[in-house]
XYZ file of C-alpha atoms in Angstrom:
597
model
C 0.000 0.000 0.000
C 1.054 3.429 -0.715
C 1.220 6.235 1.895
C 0.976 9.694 0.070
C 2.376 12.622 2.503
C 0.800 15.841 1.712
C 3.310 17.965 -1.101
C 2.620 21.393 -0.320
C 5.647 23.291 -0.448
C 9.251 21.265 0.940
C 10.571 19.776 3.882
C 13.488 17.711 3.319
C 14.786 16.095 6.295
C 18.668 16.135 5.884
C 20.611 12.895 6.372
C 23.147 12.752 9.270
C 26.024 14.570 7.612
C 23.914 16.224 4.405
C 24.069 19.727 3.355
C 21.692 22.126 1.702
C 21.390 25.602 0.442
C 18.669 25.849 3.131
C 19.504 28.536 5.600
C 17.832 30.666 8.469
C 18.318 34.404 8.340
C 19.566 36.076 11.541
C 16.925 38.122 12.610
C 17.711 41.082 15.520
C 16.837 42.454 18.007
C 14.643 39.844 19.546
C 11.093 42.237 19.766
C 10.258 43.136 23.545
C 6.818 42.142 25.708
C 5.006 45.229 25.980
C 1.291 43.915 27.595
C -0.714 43.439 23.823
C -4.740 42.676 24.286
C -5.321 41.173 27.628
C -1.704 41.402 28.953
C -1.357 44.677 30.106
C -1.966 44.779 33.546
C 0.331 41.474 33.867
C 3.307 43.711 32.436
C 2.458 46.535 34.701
C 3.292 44.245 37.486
C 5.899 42.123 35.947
C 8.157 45.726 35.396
C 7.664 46.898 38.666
C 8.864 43.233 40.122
C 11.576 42.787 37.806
C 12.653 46.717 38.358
C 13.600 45.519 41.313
C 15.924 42.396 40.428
C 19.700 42.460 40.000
C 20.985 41.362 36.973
C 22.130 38.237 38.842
C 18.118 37.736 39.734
C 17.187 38.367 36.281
C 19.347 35.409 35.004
C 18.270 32.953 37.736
C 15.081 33.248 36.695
C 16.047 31.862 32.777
C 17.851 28.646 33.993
C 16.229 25.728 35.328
C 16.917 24.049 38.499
C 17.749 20.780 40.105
C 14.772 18.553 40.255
C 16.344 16.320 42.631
C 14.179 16.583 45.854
C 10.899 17.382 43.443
C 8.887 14.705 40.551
C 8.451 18.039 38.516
C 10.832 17.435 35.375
C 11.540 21.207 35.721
C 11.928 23.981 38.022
C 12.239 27.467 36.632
C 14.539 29.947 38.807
C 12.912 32.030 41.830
C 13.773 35.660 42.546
C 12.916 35.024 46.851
C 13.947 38.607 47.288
C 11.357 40.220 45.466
C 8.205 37.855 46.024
C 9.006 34.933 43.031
C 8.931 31.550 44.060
C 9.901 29.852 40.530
C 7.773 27.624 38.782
C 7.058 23.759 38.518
C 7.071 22.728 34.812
C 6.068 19.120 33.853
C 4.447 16.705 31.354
C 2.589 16.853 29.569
C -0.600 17.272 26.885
C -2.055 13.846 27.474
C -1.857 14.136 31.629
C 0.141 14.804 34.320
C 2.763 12.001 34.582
C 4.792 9.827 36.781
C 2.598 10.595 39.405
C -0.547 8.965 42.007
C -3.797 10.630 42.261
C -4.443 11.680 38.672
C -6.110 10.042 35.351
C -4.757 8.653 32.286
C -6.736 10.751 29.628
C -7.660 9.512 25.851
C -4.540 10.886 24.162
C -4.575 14.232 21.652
C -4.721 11.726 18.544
C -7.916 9.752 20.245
C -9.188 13.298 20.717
C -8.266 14.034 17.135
C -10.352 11.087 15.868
C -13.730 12.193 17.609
C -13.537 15.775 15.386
C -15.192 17.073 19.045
C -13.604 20.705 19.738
C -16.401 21.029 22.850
C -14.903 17.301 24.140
C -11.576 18.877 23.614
C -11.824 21.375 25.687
C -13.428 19.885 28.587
C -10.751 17.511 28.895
C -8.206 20.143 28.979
C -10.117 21.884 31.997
C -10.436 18.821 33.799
C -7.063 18.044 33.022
C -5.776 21.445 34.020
C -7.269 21.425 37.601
C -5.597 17.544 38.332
C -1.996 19.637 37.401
C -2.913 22.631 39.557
C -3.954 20.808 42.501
C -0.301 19.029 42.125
C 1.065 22.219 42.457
C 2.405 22.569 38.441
C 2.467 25.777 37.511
C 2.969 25.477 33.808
C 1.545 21.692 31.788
C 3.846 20.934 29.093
C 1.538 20.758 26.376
C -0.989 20.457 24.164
C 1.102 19.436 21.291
C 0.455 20.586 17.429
C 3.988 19.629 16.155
C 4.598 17.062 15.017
C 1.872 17.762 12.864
C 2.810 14.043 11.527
C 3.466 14.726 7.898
C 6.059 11.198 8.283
C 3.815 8.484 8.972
C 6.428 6.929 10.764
C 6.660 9.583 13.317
C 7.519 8.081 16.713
C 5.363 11.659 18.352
C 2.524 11.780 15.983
C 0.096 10.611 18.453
C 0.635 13.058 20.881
C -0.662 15.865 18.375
C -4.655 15.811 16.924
C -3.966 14.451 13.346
C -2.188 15.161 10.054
C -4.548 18.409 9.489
C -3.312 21.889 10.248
C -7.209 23.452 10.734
C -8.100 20.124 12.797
C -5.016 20.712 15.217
C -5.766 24.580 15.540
C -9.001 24.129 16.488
C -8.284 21.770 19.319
C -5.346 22.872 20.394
C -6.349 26.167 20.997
C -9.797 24.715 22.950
C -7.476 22.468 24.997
C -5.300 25.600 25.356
C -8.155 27.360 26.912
C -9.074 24.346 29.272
C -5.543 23.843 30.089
C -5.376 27.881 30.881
C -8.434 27.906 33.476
C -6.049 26.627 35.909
C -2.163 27.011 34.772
C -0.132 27.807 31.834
C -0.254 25.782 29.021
C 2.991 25.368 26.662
C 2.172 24.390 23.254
C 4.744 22.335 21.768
C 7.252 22.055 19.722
C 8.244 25.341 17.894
C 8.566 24.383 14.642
C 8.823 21.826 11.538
C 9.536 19.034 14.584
C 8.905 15.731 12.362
C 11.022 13.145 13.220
C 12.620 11.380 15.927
C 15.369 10.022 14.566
C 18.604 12.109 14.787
C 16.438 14.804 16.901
C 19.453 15.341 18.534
C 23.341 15.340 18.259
C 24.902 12.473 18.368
C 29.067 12.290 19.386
C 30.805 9.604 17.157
C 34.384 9.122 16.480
C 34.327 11.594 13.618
C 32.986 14.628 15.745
C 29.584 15.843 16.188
C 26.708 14.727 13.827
C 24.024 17.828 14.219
C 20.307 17.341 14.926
C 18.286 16.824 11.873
C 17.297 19.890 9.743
C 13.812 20.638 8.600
C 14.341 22.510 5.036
C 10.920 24.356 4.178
C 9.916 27.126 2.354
C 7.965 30.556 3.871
C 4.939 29.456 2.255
C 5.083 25.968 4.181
C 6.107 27.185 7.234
C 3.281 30.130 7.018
C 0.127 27.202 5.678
C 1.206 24.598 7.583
C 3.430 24.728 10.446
C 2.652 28.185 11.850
C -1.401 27.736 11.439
C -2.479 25.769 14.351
C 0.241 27.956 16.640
C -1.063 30.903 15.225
C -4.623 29.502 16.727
C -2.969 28.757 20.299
C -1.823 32.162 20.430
C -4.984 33.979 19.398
C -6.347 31.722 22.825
C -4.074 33.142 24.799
C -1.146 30.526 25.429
C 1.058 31.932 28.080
C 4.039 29.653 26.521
C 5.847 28.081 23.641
C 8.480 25.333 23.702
C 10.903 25.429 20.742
C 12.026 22.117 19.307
C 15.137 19.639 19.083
C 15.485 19.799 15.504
C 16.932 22.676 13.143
C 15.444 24.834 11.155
C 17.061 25.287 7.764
C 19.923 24.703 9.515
C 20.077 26.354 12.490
C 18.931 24.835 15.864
C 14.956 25.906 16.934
C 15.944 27.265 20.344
C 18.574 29.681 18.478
C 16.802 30.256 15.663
C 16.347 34.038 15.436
C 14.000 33.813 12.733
C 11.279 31.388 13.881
C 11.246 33.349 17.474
C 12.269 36.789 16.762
C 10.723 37.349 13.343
C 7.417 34.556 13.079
C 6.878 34.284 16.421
C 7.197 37.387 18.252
C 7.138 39.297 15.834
C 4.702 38.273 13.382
C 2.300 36.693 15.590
C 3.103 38.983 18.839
C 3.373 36.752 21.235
C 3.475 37.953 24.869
C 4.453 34.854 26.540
C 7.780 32.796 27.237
C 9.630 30.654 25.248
C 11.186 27.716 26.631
C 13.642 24.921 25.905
C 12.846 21.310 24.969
C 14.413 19.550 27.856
C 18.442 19.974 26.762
C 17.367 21.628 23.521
C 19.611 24.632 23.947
C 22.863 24.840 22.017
C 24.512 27.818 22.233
C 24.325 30.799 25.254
C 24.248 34.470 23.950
C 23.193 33.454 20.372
C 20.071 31.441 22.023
C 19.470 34.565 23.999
C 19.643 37.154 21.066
C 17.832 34.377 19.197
C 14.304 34.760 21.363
C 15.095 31.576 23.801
C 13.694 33.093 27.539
C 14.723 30.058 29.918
C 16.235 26.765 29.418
C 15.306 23.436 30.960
C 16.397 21.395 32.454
C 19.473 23.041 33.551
C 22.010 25.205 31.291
C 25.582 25.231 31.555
C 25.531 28.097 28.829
C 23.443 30.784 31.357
C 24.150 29.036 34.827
C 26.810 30.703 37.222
C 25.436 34.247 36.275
C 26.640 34.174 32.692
C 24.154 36.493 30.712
C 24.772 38.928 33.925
C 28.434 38.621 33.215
C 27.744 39.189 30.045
C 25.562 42.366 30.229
C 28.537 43.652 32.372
C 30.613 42.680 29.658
C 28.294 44.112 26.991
C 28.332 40.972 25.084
C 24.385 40.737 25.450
C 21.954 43.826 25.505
C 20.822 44.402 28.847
C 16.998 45.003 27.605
C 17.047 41.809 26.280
C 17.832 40.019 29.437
C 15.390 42.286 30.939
C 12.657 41.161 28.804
C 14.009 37.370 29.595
C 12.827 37.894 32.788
C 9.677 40.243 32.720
C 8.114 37.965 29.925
C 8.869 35.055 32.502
C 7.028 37.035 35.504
C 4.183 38.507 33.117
C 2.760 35.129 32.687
C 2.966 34.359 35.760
C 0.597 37.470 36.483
C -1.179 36.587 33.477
C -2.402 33.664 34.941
C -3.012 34.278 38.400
C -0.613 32.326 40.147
C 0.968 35.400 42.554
C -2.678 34.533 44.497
C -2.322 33.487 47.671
C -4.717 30.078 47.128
C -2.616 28.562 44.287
C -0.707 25.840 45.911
C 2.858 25.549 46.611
C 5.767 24.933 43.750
C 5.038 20.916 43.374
C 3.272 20.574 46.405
C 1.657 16.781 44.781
C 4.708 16.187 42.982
C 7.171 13.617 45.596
C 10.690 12.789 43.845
C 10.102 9.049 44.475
C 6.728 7.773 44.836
C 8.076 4.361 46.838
C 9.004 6.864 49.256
C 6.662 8.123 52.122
C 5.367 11.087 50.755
C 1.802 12.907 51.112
C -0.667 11.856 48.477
C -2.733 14.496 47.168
C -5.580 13.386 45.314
C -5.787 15.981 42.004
C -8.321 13.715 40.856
C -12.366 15.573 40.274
C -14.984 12.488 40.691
C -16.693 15.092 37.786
C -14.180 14.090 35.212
C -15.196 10.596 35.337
C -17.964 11.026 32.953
C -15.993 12.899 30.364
C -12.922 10.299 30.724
C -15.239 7.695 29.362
C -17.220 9.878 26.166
C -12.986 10.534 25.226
C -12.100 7.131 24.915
C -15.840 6.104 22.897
C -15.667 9.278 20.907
C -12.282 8.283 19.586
C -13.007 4.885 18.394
C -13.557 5.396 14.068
C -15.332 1.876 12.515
C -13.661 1.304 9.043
C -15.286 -1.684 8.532
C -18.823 -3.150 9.169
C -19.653 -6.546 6.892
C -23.229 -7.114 7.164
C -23.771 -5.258 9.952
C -21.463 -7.695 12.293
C -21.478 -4.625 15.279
C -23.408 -3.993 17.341
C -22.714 -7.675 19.059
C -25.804 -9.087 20.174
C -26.582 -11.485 23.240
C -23.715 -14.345 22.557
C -23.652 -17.874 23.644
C -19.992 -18.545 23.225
C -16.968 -15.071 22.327
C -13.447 -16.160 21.545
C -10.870 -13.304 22.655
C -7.240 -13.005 21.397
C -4.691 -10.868 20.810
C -2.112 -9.441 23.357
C -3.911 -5.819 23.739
C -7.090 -7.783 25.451
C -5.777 -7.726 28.693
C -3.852 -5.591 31.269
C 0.091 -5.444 31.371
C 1.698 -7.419 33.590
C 3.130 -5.087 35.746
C 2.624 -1.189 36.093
C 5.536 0.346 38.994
C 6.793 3.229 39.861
C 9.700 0.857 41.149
C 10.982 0.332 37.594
C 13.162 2.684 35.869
C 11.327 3.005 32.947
C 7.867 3.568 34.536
C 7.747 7.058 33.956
C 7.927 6.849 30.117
C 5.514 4.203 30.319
C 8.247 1.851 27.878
C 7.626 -1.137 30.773
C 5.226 -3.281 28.771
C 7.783 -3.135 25.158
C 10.533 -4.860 26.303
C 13.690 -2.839 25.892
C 17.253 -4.575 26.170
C 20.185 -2.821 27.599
C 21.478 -2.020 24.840
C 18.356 -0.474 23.292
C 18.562 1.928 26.627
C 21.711 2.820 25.799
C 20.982 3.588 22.544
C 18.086 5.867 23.774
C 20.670 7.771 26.303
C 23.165 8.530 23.575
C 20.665 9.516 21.266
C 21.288 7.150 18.216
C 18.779 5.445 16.401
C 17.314 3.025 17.949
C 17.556 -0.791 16.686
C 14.659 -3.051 16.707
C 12.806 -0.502 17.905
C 9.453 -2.611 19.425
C 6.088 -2.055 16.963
C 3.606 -3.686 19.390
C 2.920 -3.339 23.299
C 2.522 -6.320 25.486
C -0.934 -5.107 27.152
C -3.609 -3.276 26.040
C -2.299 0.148 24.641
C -4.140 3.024 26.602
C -1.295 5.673 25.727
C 2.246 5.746 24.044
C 5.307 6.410 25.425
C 8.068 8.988 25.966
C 7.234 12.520 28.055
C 3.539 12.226 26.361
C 2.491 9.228 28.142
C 0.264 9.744 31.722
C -0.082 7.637 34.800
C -3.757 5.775 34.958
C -5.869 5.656 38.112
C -6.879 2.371 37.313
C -7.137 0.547 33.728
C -10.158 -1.091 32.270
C -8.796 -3.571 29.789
C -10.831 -4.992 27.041
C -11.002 -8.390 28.531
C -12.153 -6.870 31.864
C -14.950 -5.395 30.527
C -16.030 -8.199 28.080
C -15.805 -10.529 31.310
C -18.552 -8.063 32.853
C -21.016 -8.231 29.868
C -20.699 -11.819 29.571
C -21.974 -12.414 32.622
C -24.950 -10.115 32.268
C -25.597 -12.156 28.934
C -24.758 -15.605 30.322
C -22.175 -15.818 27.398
C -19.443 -18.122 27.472
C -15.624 -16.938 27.123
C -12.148 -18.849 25.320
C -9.552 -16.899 25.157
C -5.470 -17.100 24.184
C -3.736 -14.182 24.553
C -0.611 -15.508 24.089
C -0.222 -17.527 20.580
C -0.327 -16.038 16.865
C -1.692 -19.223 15.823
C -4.275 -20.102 18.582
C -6.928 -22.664 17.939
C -9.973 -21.498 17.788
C -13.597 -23.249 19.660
C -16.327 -24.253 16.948
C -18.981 -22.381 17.305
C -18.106 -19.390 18.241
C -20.666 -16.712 17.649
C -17.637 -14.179 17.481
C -14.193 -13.735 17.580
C -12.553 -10.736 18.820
C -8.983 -9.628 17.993
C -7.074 -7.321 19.931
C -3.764 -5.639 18.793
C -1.749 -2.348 19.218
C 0.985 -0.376 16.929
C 3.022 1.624 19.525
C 4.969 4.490 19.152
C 6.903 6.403 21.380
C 9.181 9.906 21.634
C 12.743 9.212 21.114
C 12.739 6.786 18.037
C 10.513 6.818 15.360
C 8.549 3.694 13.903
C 10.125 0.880 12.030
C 7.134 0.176 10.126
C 3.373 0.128 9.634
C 2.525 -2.814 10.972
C 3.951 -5.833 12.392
C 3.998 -9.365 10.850
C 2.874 -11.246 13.763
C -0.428 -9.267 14.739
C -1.088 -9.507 10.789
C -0.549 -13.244 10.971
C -2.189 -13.505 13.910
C -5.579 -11.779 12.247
C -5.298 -13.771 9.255
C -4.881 -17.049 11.685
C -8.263 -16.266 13.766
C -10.603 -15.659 10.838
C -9.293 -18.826 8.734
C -11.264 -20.711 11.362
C -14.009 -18.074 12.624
C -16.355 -16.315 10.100
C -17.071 -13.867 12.130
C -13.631 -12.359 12.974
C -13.776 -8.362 14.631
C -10.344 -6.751 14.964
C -10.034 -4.110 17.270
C -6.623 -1.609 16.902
C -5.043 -0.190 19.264
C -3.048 2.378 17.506
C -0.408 5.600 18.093
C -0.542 6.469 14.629
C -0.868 5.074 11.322
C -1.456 1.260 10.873
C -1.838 -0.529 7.644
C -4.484 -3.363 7.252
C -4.003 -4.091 3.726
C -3.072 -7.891 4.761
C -6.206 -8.978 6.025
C -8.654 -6.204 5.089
C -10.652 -7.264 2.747
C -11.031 -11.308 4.165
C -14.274 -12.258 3.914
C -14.243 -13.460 7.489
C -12.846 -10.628 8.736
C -16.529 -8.338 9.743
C -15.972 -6.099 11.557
C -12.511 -3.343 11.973
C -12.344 -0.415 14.503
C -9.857 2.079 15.207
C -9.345 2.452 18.800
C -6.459 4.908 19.195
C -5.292 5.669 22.319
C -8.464 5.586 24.693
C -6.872 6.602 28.401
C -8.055 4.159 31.432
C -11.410 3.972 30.342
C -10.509 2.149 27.429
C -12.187 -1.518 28.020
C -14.957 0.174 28.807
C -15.390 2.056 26.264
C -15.046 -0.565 23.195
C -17.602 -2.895 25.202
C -19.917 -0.240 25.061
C -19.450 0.166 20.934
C -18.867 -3.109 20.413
C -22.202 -3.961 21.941
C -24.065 -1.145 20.634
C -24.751 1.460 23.640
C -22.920 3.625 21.713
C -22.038 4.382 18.417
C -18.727 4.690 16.787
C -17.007 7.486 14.201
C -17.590 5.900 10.557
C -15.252 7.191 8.093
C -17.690 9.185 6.453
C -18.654 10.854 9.246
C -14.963 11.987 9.669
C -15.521 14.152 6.266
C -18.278 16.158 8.421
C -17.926 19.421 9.415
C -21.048 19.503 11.417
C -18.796 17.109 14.005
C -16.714 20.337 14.591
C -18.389 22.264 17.469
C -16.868 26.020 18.164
């Protein structure tokens, strides 16, 4: 099967030593908050704070800080002196993670799929509160770049879909849910397609850069810049520029996207911050519109853009406006009042540890969590109108996504990326720390597939797996259950009055897919419905997946699309596959009437 990848104007993603007549112009001075629209009165108060810092204050407040006795994944500067306490920063668009007392929400793509702007935004306000009440003052996300223009995109999911107007429109409403209780940071600033070679890699030849995304004005203007341009017209208090370079030059340095596009042409009043150890350079990523760096920097650390003020290397209005941008939004958003809880208050370093659980979690949200993950679900495929399932006397289940994975604990390493259930090797971690591809990266999931992985993923209350609920309804229909969750080749009981087939395509930040699909789950499809003629396959999918193996079997009835669901998700299928509710058709997804303002 042929993927096409939209051809408006270029992007040519360079190869690990390629060059290009590409190049970024250097754009200066980097344009100064002045309190546009709604900001005002947040400015007022930011210069008369900041009027009061030292230069030495100023800088603090660009540089992150040491996590180490905190489970926020950043911590801005504080200015003590002067009334700022610094800010907790953590993931991410899909949830807050690596935490207790929160939910695990249907993913942006799952959100994507539903074409539901009003569902959008609810789950951002809900969402919002649970990082609030944990004491985060700024939620790393939504995401609307990657916009996924590679198919293979290991972050795709994390974004609404392949559609620039789609991923305006609900990034912007989740923006605005997001924004009810802290800042949101829409993510990542700009062109940021790939995985692979997102960052610099040290071999025995020197340095191989960071990929380069080579695009046009038109391109970046169309496509890249349209759904931040809608963020910013909701009022996003902050940007996070990107890994990758920008016809040629790094996004956290790159004077033109953040002087010229982004505070320039689309005035924004916020802050712009790092991807976590994004920032290459010190007084160029200053004059180039960077305002603070995460994690840490050891190019602004130790006082260095005071220094260099003194040493007029670096203008000092610019570091000036580093730091009143940083305390405007702040203002902006409320968080100098005296009920907004303490810098990562719900947020202990090590959740083994005796810590004090705060519960972010509203008993409200628990009627939106379950609409996401059924309003996500798209059927493709309906033979003889196989769904909706009625009262069975015997269901065959199979597939590893059916059921629960076998462990989920914060004692594991690789908990917080949510990579427990794929089955990395040592060396594939090392790999991952040193930033090179990554070989045999995994395609499937071992356990239902509720989110993917990387800084996206989010930390379930509970999970409702497939097989869970399916257990529930049969006994409310006195139905009788076989399952093998194990083999690609099971055997299958004659006379079953279905056969359902669970299987996932992961993806995850840090490497990018190896494929479309995977062999086994194909084989494993085509091995079911040789021996059941009434064969339902549900997906469980971050991103693309091809079905072009088994797609058009006569036996197989019945295809859904179930994305990336969040904790409700066995619930949720039960209730489509069984008719309470009805899924997304593909028509339907042509439909502008599904797009609520």
């Amino acid at each position: 099967m042929i993927v096409l990848l939209p051809l408006l104007g270029l992007l040519a993603l360079l190869p690990r030593r390629g060059k290009s007549h590409f190049t970024s112009p250097v754009v200066l001075p980097s344009p100064q908050g002045y309190g546009a629209g709604n900001w005002s009165q947040a400015y007022d108060k930011a210069r008369t704070m900041v009027g009061k810092m030292t230069l030495e204050e100023m800088n603090n407040l660009t540089v992150g800080q040491s996590t180490e006795h905190t489970g926020c994944v950043g911590l801005s500067g504080s200015a003590p002196r002067v009334g700022f306490p610094g800010m907790c920063l953590h993931d991410a668009g899909n949830g807050v993670r690596d935490t207790d007392g929160v939910n695990a929400y249907a993913s942006a793509v799952h959100i994507g799929a539903s074409w539901n702007s009003t569902l959008a935004y609810q789950r951002a306000r809900f969402m919002g509160a649970e990082f609030k009440r944990k004491g985060v003052n700024v939620a790393l996300g939504p995401v609307v770049g990657p916009i996924g223009r590679i198919a293979q995109g290991g972050r795709n999911w994390e974004g609404f879909g392949a559609d620039a107007y789609l991923d305006g429109i609900l990034g912007a409403q989740s923006v605005r849910g997001l924004q009810e209780s802290v800042i949101a940071s829409i993510k990542h600033w700009i062109a940021n397609e790939q995985e692979t070679n997102r960052n610099p890699i040290e071999d025995d030849d020197g340095t191989i850069l960071s990929s380069s995304s080579n695009l046009d004005d038109r391109t970046m203007h169309e496509l890249y810049m349209w759904p931040f341009q809608d963020a910013l017209y909701a009022g996003v208090g902050s940007v996070m520029c990107s890994y990758n370079r920008i016809n040629g030059t790094y996004a956290c340095e790159n004077s033109k996207a953040m002087n010229s596009l982004l505070k320039g042409e689309l005035n924004f009043q916020g802050f712009v911050v790092s991807d976590w150890v994004a920032q290459h350079s010190g007084i160029e990523s200053a004059n180039g519109g960077l305002d603070m760096a995460m994690p840490l920097s050891s190019y602004w650390d130790d006082d260095q853009l005071a220094k260099a003020v003194q040493g007029n290397e670096l203008n000092e209005t610019r570091l000036t406006d580093m730091a009143t941008r940083i305390i405007a939004t702040w203002y902006q958003f409320g968080q100098d009042d005296s009920d907004f809880p303490a810098t990562g208050v719900g947020m202990p370093p090590d959740l083994l540890q005796p810590h004090e659980y705060v519960d972010a979690k509203d008993p409200a949200s628990k009627s939106s969590l379950l609409q996401q993950a059924v309003e996500g679900h798209v059927l493709v495929k309906n033979k003889a109108n196989a769904l909706p399932l009625g009262r069975l006397r015997i269901m065959s289940i199979f597939g590893y996504d059916a059921v629960e994975q076998t462990s989920f604990n914060p004692g594991q390493s690789i908990f917080a990326q949510n990579w427990e259930n794929i089955g990395l090797q040592q060396p594939q971690s090392q790999e991952i720390g040193s930033n090179e591809p990554l070989t045999n990266a995994p395609q499937t999931a071992l356990g239902t597939l509720i989110v993917g992985g990387g800084s996206g993923s989010n930390s379930p209350a509970y999970i409702s797996a497939p097989y869970d609920a399916l257990q529930n309804r049969a006994y409310q229909d006195d139905t009788s259950i076989y399952y093998d969750f194990h083999s690609s080749a099971p055997g299958v009981v004659a006379g079953s009055d279905a056969c359902l087939v669970f299987i996932n395509e992961y993806a995850s930040e840090a490497w990018d897919r190896p494929g479309l699909a995977d062999e086994e789950s194909d084989e494993l499809v085509k091995n079911v419905a040789a021996q059941c003629n009434n064969t339902i396959v549900v997906i469980h999918n971050a991103g693309i997946r091809l079905v072009d193996a088994w797609i058009d079997n006569d036996n197989v009835t019945a295809v859904m699309f179930g994305h990336l669901p969040g904790q409700d998700s066995g619930r949720s299928v039960v209730q489509i596959l069984y008719g309470e509710v009805l899924a997304k058709t593909t028509p339907n997804l042509r439909s502008a009437t599904l797009m609520k303002e």
